[in-house]
Coordinates of C-alpha atoms and ligand atoms in Angstrom, one line a residue:
M1 CA 0.0 -0.2 -0.1
A2 CA 1.7 3.1 -0.9
D3 CA 2.2 5.7 1.4
P4 CA -1.1 8.1 1.7
L5 CA 0.8 11.5 1.4
F6 CA 2.2 10.1 -1.8
R7 CA -0.7 9.7 -3.8
T8 CA -2.8 12.3 -5.7
P9 CA -4.3 14.8 -3.6
K10 CA -8.2 14.2 -2.9
G11 CA -10.0 15.5 -6.2
T12 CA -7.3 15.5 -8.5
H13 CA -6.2 12.8 -11.2
D14 CA -3.4 11.9 -13.3
V15 CA -4.4 11.9 -16.9
L16 CA -2.6 8.9 -18.1
P17 CA -2.0 8.2 -21.5
E18 CA -5.1 6.0 -22.1
D19 CA -7.0 9.4 -21.3
H20 CA -5.0 11.9 -23.2
V21 CA -6.0 9.9 -26.6
Y22 CA -9.5 11.5 -25.5
M23 CA -8.2 14.9 -24.2
T24 CA -6.4 15.4 -27.1
F25 CA -9.0 14.8 -29.8
I26 CA -11.5 16.8 -27.7
K27 CA -9.0 19.7 -28.3
K28 CA -9.0 18.9 -32.1
A29 CA -12.5 19.2 -32.0
V30 CA -12.6 22.2 -29.9
R31 CA -9.6 24.1 -32.3
H32 CA -11.6 22.8 -35.4
R33 CA -14.6 24.6 -34.8
A34 CA -12.8 27.3 -33.3
R35 CA -11.5 28.2 -36.2
Q36 CA -14.2 27.8 -38.5
A37 CA -16.3 30.2 -36.7
G38 CA -12.9 33.3 -36.2
Y39 CA -12.2 32.5 -32.4
K40 CA -8.6 32.7 -31.1
R41 CA -7.1 31.2 -28.1
I42 CA -6.5 32.8 -25.1
D43 CA -4.1 31.9 -21.9
T44 CA -5.2 33.5 -18.8
P45 CA -2.9 32.9 -15.7
M46 CA -3.8 30.2 -13.8
F47 CA -4.2 32.3 -10.5
E48 CA -5.4 35.6 -10.1
Y49 CA -6.3 38.2 -7.7
R50 CA -9.3 36.6 -5.6
G51 CA -11.2 39.8 -6.0
I52 CA -11.8 39.2 -9.7
F53 CA -13.6 35.8 -9.1
E54 CA -14.8 37.4 -5.9
R55 CA -16.6 40.4 -7.5
G56 CA -17.0 38.7 -11.0
I57 CA -18.4 35.3 -10.0
G58 CA -20.2 36.6 -7.4
A59 CA -19.5 36.6 -2.9
H60 CA -22.2 34.7 -2.3
T61 CA -21.6 31.9 -5.1
D62 CA -21.1 28.4 -3.5
I63 CA -17.7 28.8 -6.3
V64 CA -16.3 31.3 -4.4
E65 CA -18.0 31.5 -1.0
K66 CA -16.8 27.3 -0.6
E67 CA -14.8 26.4 -3.1
L68 CA -11.9 29.0 -4.0
F69 CA -8.4 27.6 -3.8
V70 CA -6.9 30.4 -2.3
V71 CA -3.4 30.7 -2.4
G72 CA -0.2 33.0 -1.5
S73 CA 2.9 33.3 -0.6
P74 CA 3.6 32.0 3.3
H75 CA 6.9 33.6 2.8
A76 CA 5.6 37.0 2.8
E77 CA 5.9 39.1 5.5
K78 CA 2.6 39.2 6.3
A79 CA 1.2 36.0 4.7
D80 CA -0.7 37.4 1.8
Q81 CA -4.0 35.4 0.6
D82 CA -4.7 37.7 -2.6
F83 CA -5.0 35.1 -5.0
A84 CA -6.9 32.1 -6.2
L85 CA -6.3 29.7 -8.4
R86 CA -9.3 30.0 -10.9
P87 CA -12.1 28.1 -10.8
E88 CA -13.2 29.3 -14.4
F89 CA -12.1 31.3 -17.5
T90 CA -14.6 33.6 -18.0
A91 CA -13.6 36.1 -15.1
G92 CA -10.3 36.1 -16.1
I93 CA -10.8 36.7 -19.9
C94 CA -13.0 39.7 -19.2
R95 CA -10.4 40.8 -17.2
S96 CA -7.9 40.3 -19.8
Y97 CA -10.2 42.3 -22.3
I98 CA -9.8 45.1 -20.5
E99 CA -6.7 45.1 -19.6
H100 CA -5.5 45.0 -23.3
A101 CA -7.9 47.4 -24.7
M102 CA -9.8 44.8 -26.6
D103 CA -12.1 47.2 -27.4
Q104 CA -10.5 48.8 -29.7
L105 CA -10.2 45.6 -31.7
P106 CA -13.3 44.9 -34.6
Q107 CA -16.2 43.8 -32.1
P108 CA -17.2 41.4 -31.2
V109 CA -13.5 39.5 -29.6
E110 CA -14.2 36.3 -30.1
L111 CA -12.2 34.1 -27.6
Y112 CA -11.5 30.4 -26.4
A113 CA -9.4 29.1 -24.0
I114 CA -8.1 25.4 -22.8
G115 CA -6.8 24.6 -19.8
Q116 CA -7.0 23.4 -15.8
C117 CA -9.9 25.2 -13.5
F118 CA -10.0 24.7 -10.0
R119 CA -12.9 24.4 -7.3
H120 CA -12.2 22.9 -3.3
D121 CA -16.1 20.8 -4.2
R122 CA -16.5 18.0 -2.4
P123 CA -15.3 15.1 -4.8
Q124 CA -17.9 12.4 -6.3
K125 CA -18.7 11.5 -9.6
G126 CA -17.9 14.0 -12.5
R127 CA -16.8 16.2 -9.9
Y128 CA -13.4 16.9 -9.1
R129 CA -11.2 19.6 -7.5
Q130 CA -8.7 19.9 -10.5
F131 CA -10.6 19.4 -13.7
H132 CA -10.3 21.0 -17.8
Q133 CA -12.4 23.4 -19.0
F134 CA -12.9 24.2 -23.1
D135 CA -14.2 27.9 -23.0
F136 CA -15.8 30.2 -25.5
E137 CA -16.7 33.7 -25.2
I138 CA -17.9 36.5 -27.3
I139 CA -17.4 40.0 -26.3
G140 CA -18.1 43.5 -27.3
L141 CA -21.6 42.8 -29.3
K142 CA -25.2 41.5 -28.4
D143 CA -27.7 40.5 -30.9
P144 CA -29.9 37.0 -30.4
S145 CA -27.8 35.6 -33.6
L146 CA -24.5 35.7 -31.5
D147 CA -25.8 33.6 -28.6
A148 CA -27.4 31.1 -31.2
Q149 CA -24.5 30.8 -33.1
M150 CA -22.3 30.1 -30.0
I151 CA -24.8 27.5 -28.6
H152 CA -24.4 26.4 -32.5
V153 CA -20.9 26.1 -32.5
L154 CA -20.9 24.0 -29.2
S155 CA -23.8 21.5 -30.4
N156 CA -21.1 20.9 -33.5
I157 CA -18.2 20.4 -30.8
L158 CA -20.8 17.6 -29.4
A159 CA -21.6 16.2 -32.7
D160 CA -18.0 15.9 -33.6
L161 CA -17.4 14.3 -30.2
K162 CA -20.6 11.8 -31.2
I163 CA -21.9 12.2 -27.8
L164 CA -24.8 14.7 -28.8
D165 CA -27.6 12.4 -28.9
R166 CA -26.7 11.8 -24.8
L167 CA -27.8 15.2 -24.2
T168 CA -30.1 17.8 -24.4
L169 CA -30.1 21.6 -24.5
Q170 CA -31.9 23.3 -21.8
I171 CA -32.4 26.9 -22.2
N172 CA -33.5 29.8 -20.2
N173 CA -33.7 33.7 -20.4
I174 CA -33.6 35.1 -16.1
G175 CA -34.0 38.5 -17.6
V176 CA -31.8 41.8 -16.0
A177 CA -30.4 42.8 -13.0
E178 CA -33.5 44.9 -12.3
N179 CA -35.7 41.8 -12.6
R180 CA -34.4 39.5 -10.6
K181 CA -34.0 42.0 -7.9
A182 CA -37.9 42.6 -7.8
F183 CA -38.3 38.7 -8.1
A184 CA -35.5 38.3 -5.0
E185 CA -37.9 40.4 -3.0
A186 CA -41.5 39.3 -4.0
L187 CA -39.8 35.5 -3.2
K188 CA -38.9 37.2 0.4
E189 CA -42.0 38.5 0.7
Y190 CA -44.0 35.1 0.1
F191 CA -41.4 33.4 2.6
I192 CA -42.1 35.4 5.3
G193 CA -43.8 33.3 8.0
K194 CA -42.5 30.2 6.0
E195 CA -38.8 30.5 6.8
R196 CA -38.8 28.2 9.4
H197 CA -40.2 25.1 7.2
L198 CA -37.2 25.8 4.9
P199 CA -33.8 23.7 5.4
E200 CA -30.9 25.8 7.2
L201 CA -29.1 26.0 3.7
D202 CA -31.9 27.2 1.8
R203 CA -32.8 30.1 4.4
K204 CA -29.4 31.4 4.4
R205 CA -29.7 31.3 0.4
L206 CA -32.8 33.2 1.0
Q207 CA -31.1 36.3 2.2
T208 CA -28.0 35.9 0.1
S209 CA -28.8 34.6 -3.1
P210 CA -32.4 33.8 -3.6
L211 CA -31.9 32.7 -7.4
R212 CA -30.6 29.5 -5.9
L213 CA -33.6 28.6 -4.1
L214 CA -35.1 27.9 -7.3
D215 CA -32.7 24.6 -8.1
S216 CA -32.5 23.3 -5.0
K217 CA -32.6 19.9 -4.3
E218 CA -34.1 19.8 -0.7
E219 CA -37.8 18.4 -1.0
D220 CA -39.1 21.1 1.4
T221 CA -38.1 24.0 -0.4
R222 CA -39.1 22.0 -4.0
I223 CA -43.0 21.6 -2.2
L224 CA -42.7 25.5 -0.8
L225 CA -42.0 26.6 -4.4
K226 CA -44.8 25.7 -6.1
N227 CA -47.0 28.5 -4.8
A228 CA -44.1 31.0 -4.9
P229 CA -44.1 33.7 -7.6
T230 CA -42.1 32.4 -10.3
L231 CA -38.9 34.3 -12.3
A232 CA -40.6 34.0 -15.7
Q233 CA -43.2 36.8 -13.9
F234 CA -40.5 39.3 -13.7
V235 CA -38.9 39.0 -16.7
G236 CA -39.0 42.1 -19.0
D237 CA -40.5 42.1 -22.4
D238 CA -37.3 42.9 -23.6
S239 CA -35.8 39.8 -22.3
K240 CA -39.3 38.0 -23.5
L241 CA -38.5 39.0 -26.9
Y242 CA -34.9 38.1 -26.8
H243 CA -35.6 34.8 -25.9
A244 CA -37.8 34.3 -28.5
T245 CA -35.8 35.3 -31.3
V246 CA -32.8 33.2 -29.8
L247 CA -34.9 30.2 -30.0
E248 CA -36.0 31.6 -33.0
Y249 CA -32.6 31.2 -34.5
L250 CA -31.6 28.0 -33.0
Q251 CA -34.7 26.5 -34.7
E252 CA -33.2 28.1 -37.6
L253 CA -29.7 26.0 -37.1
G254 CA -31.4 23.1 -36.4
V255 CA -30.4 23.2 -32.5
P256 CA -33.4 21.4 -30.5
F257 CA -33.6 22.9 -27.3
V258 CA -35.7 23.0 -24.2
E259 CA -37.5 25.4 -22.3
N260 CA -36.5 25.3 -18.8
A261 CA -37.8 28.3 -16.5
G262 CA -36.2 26.7 -13.6
L263 CA -32.8 26.9 -15.0
V264 CA -30.6 29.8 -13.2
R265 CA -27.2 28.6 -13.4
G266 CA -24.2 28.6 -10.0
L267 CA -22.4 32.3 -10.8
D268 CA -23.8 35.6 -10.6
Y269 CA -22.9 37.4 -13.6
Y270 CA -25.6 36.0 -15.5
T271 CA -28.0 38.4 -17.4
Q272 CA -31.1 37.0 -19.6
T273 CA -30.1 33.9 -21.8
V274 CA -29.0 30.9 -19.8
F275 CA -28.3 27.3 -21.1
E276 CA -26.8 24.0 -20.2
Y277 CA -26.5 20.6 -21.5
W278 CA -27.6 17.8 -19.6
D279 CA -27.3 14.3 -19.3
R280 CA -30.5 12.8 -20.8
S281 CA -30.9 10.2 -18.0
E282 CA -29.5 11.9 -15.1
G283 CA -31.1 15.0 -15.0
A284 CA -29.0 18.5 -14.0
Q285 CA -26.8 16.7 -11.4
N286 CA -23.6 16.6 -13.8
A287 CA -24.4 19.1 -16.5
V288 CA -21.8 19.0 -19.6
G289 CA -21.3 22.4 -20.5
G290 CA -23.1 25.7 -19.8
G291 CA -23.0 29.3 -20.0
G292 CA -25.2 32.5 -20.9
R293 CA -24.8 35.9 -21.6
Y294 CA -23.1 38.6 -19.0
D295 CA -24.1 42.1 -20.0
A296 CA -22.8 43.5 -16.7
L297 CA -19.7 41.6 -15.9
I298 CA -16.8 44.3 -17.5
E299 CA -18.4 46.6 -15.9
L300 CA -18.4 45.4 -12.6
L301 CA -14.8 44.4 -13.1
G302 CA -13.9 48.3 -13.8
G303 CA -14.1 48.1 -17.9
K304 CA -17.2 50.3 -19.5
P305 CA -20.3 48.8 -20.4
T306 CA -19.7 45.9 -22.7
P307 CA -21.9 43.1 -23.4
G308 CA -20.7 39.3 -23.2
V309 CA -22.3 36.0 -24.0
G310 CA -20.1 32.4 -23.8
F311 CA -20.2 29.0 -22.6
A312 CA -17.5 26.2 -20.8
C313 CA -17.5 22.5 -20.8
G314 CA -16.0 19.9 -18.6
M315 CA -13.5 17.9 -20.5
E316 CA -13.3 14.6 -18.0
R317 CA -17.3 14.9 -18.1
I318 CA -17.2 14.7 -22.0
V319 CA -14.7 11.5 -21.8
W320 CA -16.8 9.8 -19.6
H321 CA -19.6 10.5 -22.1
M322 CA -17.3 9.4 -24.9
K323 CA -16.4 6.0 -22.9
E324 CA -19.8 5.2 -21.9
A325 CA -21.2 5.7 -25.7
G326 CA -18.2 3.2 -26.3
I327 CA -16.4 5.8 -28.6
Q328 CA -13.1 5.4 -29.2
A329 CA -10.7 8.5 -30.0
P330 CA -8.6 8.1 -32.7
N331 CA -5.3 7.1 -31.8
K332 CA -1.9 8.6 -33.1
D333 CA 0.2 6.9 -30.5
Q334 CA 0.0 3.6 -32.5
V335 CA 3.6 2.0 -33.2
D336 CA 4.3 1.2 -36.4
I337 CA 7.1 -0.9 -36.4
F338 CA 9.6 -2.4 -34.0
V339 CA 13.0 -3.0 -34.6
A340 CA 14.9 -6.0 -33.2
Q341 CA 18.4 -6.5 -33.4
L342 CA 21.3 -8.9 -32.4
G343 CA 25.2 -8.0 -32.1
P344 CA 27.2 -4.7 -31.5
E345 CA 27.1 -3.9 -35.3
A346 CA 23.4 -4.7 -36.1
K347 CA 22.5 -3.2 -32.9
K348 CA 24.5 0.3 -34.4
Q349 CA 23.3 -0.2 -38.2
C350 CA 20.0 -0.1 -36.3
L351 CA 20.4 2.9 -34.8
R352 CA 20.4 4.4 -37.9
L353 CA 17.8 2.8 -39.5
I354 CA 15.3 3.6 -36.6
A355 CA 16.4 7.6 -36.7
T356 CA 15.8 7.6 -40.5
L357 CA 12.2 5.9 -40.0
R358 CA 11.3 8.4 -37.4
D359 CA 12.4 11.2 -39.3
R360 CA 10.2 10.0 -42.3
G361 CA 7.4 10.0 -40.1
V362 CA 7.2 5.9 -39.4
H363 CA 6.7 5.6 -35.5
T364 CA 9.5 3.3 -34.5
L365 CA 11.1 1.1 -31.5
G366 CA 13.5 -0.7 -31.1
A367 CA 17.6 -1.0 -30.2
L368 CA 16.0 -1.0 -26.4
G369 CA 18.5 -3.6 -24.8
E370 CA 20.5 -7.0 -25.0
A371 CA 17.5 -9.2 -25.0
S372 CA 17.5 -12.4 -27.7
L373 CA 15.5 -12.1 -30.8
K374 CA 12.7 -14.0 -29.4
S375 CA 11.9 -12.1 -26.7
Q376 CA 12.2 -8.8 -28.7
M377 CA 9.5 -10.3 -30.9
R378 CA 7.6 -11.1 -27.7
L379 CA 8.1 -7.2 -26.5
A380 CA 7.0 -6.0 -30.1
D381 CA 3.7 -7.9 -29.7
R382 CA 3.3 -6.7 -26.4
F383 CA 3.3 -3.3 -28.2
D384 CA 0.8 -4.3 -30.6
V385 CA 3.1 -3.2 -33.7
K386 CA 1.9 -4.3 -37.4
Y387 CA 5.5 -5.0 -38.5
C388 CA 8.9 -5.8 -37.1
L389 CA 12.7 -5.5 -38.7
L390 CA 14.9 -7.9 -38.0
L391 CA 18.8 -7.8 -38.2
G392 CA 21.0 -10.7 -36.7
K393 CA 24.6 -11.3 -36.9
M394 CA 23.7 -13.0 -40.1
E395 CA 22.1 -10.4 -41.6
V396 CA 25.0 -8.0 -41.0
L397 CA 27.2 -10.3 -42.6
K398 CA 25.0 -10.3 -46.0
N399 CA 24.1 -7.3 -45.7
T400 CA 20.2 -8.1 -45.6
V401 CA 17.4 -7.4 -43.4
I402 CA 14.4 -9.3 -42.5
L403 CA 10.6 -7.8 -42.8
R404 CA 7.9 -9.4 -40.6
D405 CA 4.4 -9.2 -40.9
M406 CA 3.5 -9.5 -37.2
K407 CA -0.2 -10.1 -37.8
A408 CA 0.3 -12.4 -40.9
G409 CA 3.0 -14.2 -39.1
K410 CA 4.9 -14.0 -42.5
Q411 CA 8.5 -12.9 -43.4
K412 CA 11.1 -12.4 -46.2
E413 CA 14.7 -11.1 -46.3
M414 CA 15.5 -8.4 -48.3
P415 CA 18.8 -6.0 -48.9
F416 CA 19.0 -3.8 -45.7
D417 CA 19.1 -0.8 -48.5
E418 CA 15.6 -1.6 -49.3
A419 CA 14.2 -1.6 -46.1
L420 CA 13.4 2.0 -45.6
P421 CA 11.3 2.3 -49.1
A422 CA 9.5 -1.1 -48.1
V423 CA 8.5 0.2 -44.8
V424 CA 7.4 3.6 -46.3
E425 CA 5.2 1.8 -48.7
L426 CA 3.8 -0.5 -46.4
I427 CA 2.5 2.2 -43.5
G428 CA 1.2 4.1 -46.5
K429 CA 1.9 7.5 -47.7
K430 CA -1.4 8.8 -46.4
N431 CA -0.5 8.0 -42.8
L432 CA 3.3 9.3 -42.7
D433 CA 2.2 13.3 -43.9
R434 CA 0.4 13.0 -40.6
Y435 CA 3.5 13.0 -38.4
V436 CA 6.0 14.9 -40.5
L437 CA 6.2 18.3 -39.5
K438 CA 6.1 20.5 -42.7
D439 CA 7.3 24.4 -42.3
G440 CA 6.4 23.6 -38.4
F441 CA 2.8 23.6 -38.7
G442 CA -0.1 21.2 -39.2
A443 CA 1.7 18.0 -38.2
V444 CA 1.6 17.9 -34.5
D445 CA -1.2 18.5 -31.8
E446 CA -0.7 22.0 -30.1
D447 CA -1.3 21.8 -26.7
Ligands
HAM501 P1 -19.8 26.2 -14.9 O1 -21.0 25.7 -14.8 O2 -19.4 26.6 -13.7 O3 -19.6 27.5 -16.0 O4 -18.8 25.2 -15.7 C1 -18.7 24.7 -16.9 C2 -18.6 23.1 -17.0 O5 -17.3 22.9 -16.1 C3 -19.8 22.2 -16.0 O6 -20.9 22.2 -17.0 C4 -18.9 20.9 -15.7 O7 -19.0 20.1 -17.1 C5 -17.3 21.5 -15.8 N1 -17.2 21.4 -14.4 C6 -17.7 22.6 -13.2 N2 -17.4 22.1 -12.2 C7 -16.7 21.0 -12.2 C8 -15.8 20.1 -11.5 N3 -15.7 20.6 -9.9 N4 -15.4 18.8 -11.7 C9 -15.3 18.6 -12.9 N5 -16.2 19.4 -13.7 C10 -16.7 20.5 -13.6 C11 -18.5 28.4 -15.9 O8 -17.5 27.8 -15.6 C12 -18.7 29.5 -16.6 N6 -17.4 30.1 -16.7 C13 -18.8 29.3 -17.9 C14 -19.6 30.0 -19.0 C15 -18.3 30.8 -20.2 N7 -20.3 31.0 -19.0 C16 -20.1 32.3 -19.5 N8 -19.0 32.2 -20.2

């Protein structure tokens, strides 16, 4: 049993090579759809002044109140706790928009980010303390077509990853701040005299963030809410029209949705449009992604009033869905050929051959140790390679090499110089083009 101190901390996990195959594929789909629609990649720091999250996401949200990873230097004169690991991207991206005067660029500015986020949540299935998000934001222009187009990009990504049919798009419009303020007051009034029937957490929420009551899981709260005023009664006509237009555009784009008047989201910055992709079978608990409009956020962070809309998806949850659906992510890590050798001279020749094969784009393993040819063959089998090149003492003398087809169990001897063209022929030109760097671009995966 390993020392518990030397294991991954609670709520974190290693992304092992078999999962990287999925992560890489997801990133590829994200980059592909982002480029098609003109989004540019941005990276913000993993930690920011914590005030950005407190102000942006909301001091009374779970994310800030309970889940913020506060960090700072214990070496500073007075231990400073000014920073927090990012629990999401939106607040940091908006900070960056202001800091770099992106309002001077053609609007809207479309940005996307991929990376780790941190929330000190209670770990459970699909809920981690360190996880990956991909995130899209459109800042600086407001139009219902932008909301609809962005959701369409998201649905295309989920379709590319072959999990769209497992999910439903839930969508709502929560109105503007004044609407929610009026609703919150009405809700508080409704609960006068009924507070004692509310579970403690919801009683507190009624005071700090009444909207959160709407997605409370507590049975007592849900019963009491049946006769309570609804948010929809307070949403203004402008927002209703905006919502109807977003839905119309979604229909135009062929994106199915479910209107959900109870959807409010857990971050305070939202205005009007909010949406989530839910697991068809499980309900809200494990949304794969979600987002919405945040027209007041940039001003809240010190910028001039600037509209924005965005979403983020949890990549671990997507990987889970892909595995559940039996989807294999295409894998470029397959080793094509194993070069087995025996004797010092053969080993030297093989080193050169292996290097040349690799340069030509053939994934090649070999010249690893001093084991017998037989045990090298066994190793090649375990690496699941299709072909082997064998170079023993005899072959060195004859200047030949043996090419073995591992699946067919057949082999043939050929002059050493013919090995390279023969292998290139076998692996296929199309495969090889994927791997060879062209002017430094195109062939390798960006992170
Ligand atoms: P969010 O709903 O808090 O929204 O997170 C988005 C997604 O991140 C969730 O749907 C979920 O898949 C994943 N996620 C969240 N917390 C965890 C966790 N503890 N473990 C694993 N996955 C998790 C936002 O973060 C907003 N910034 C989205 C947005 C962008 N709104 C506007 N622009």
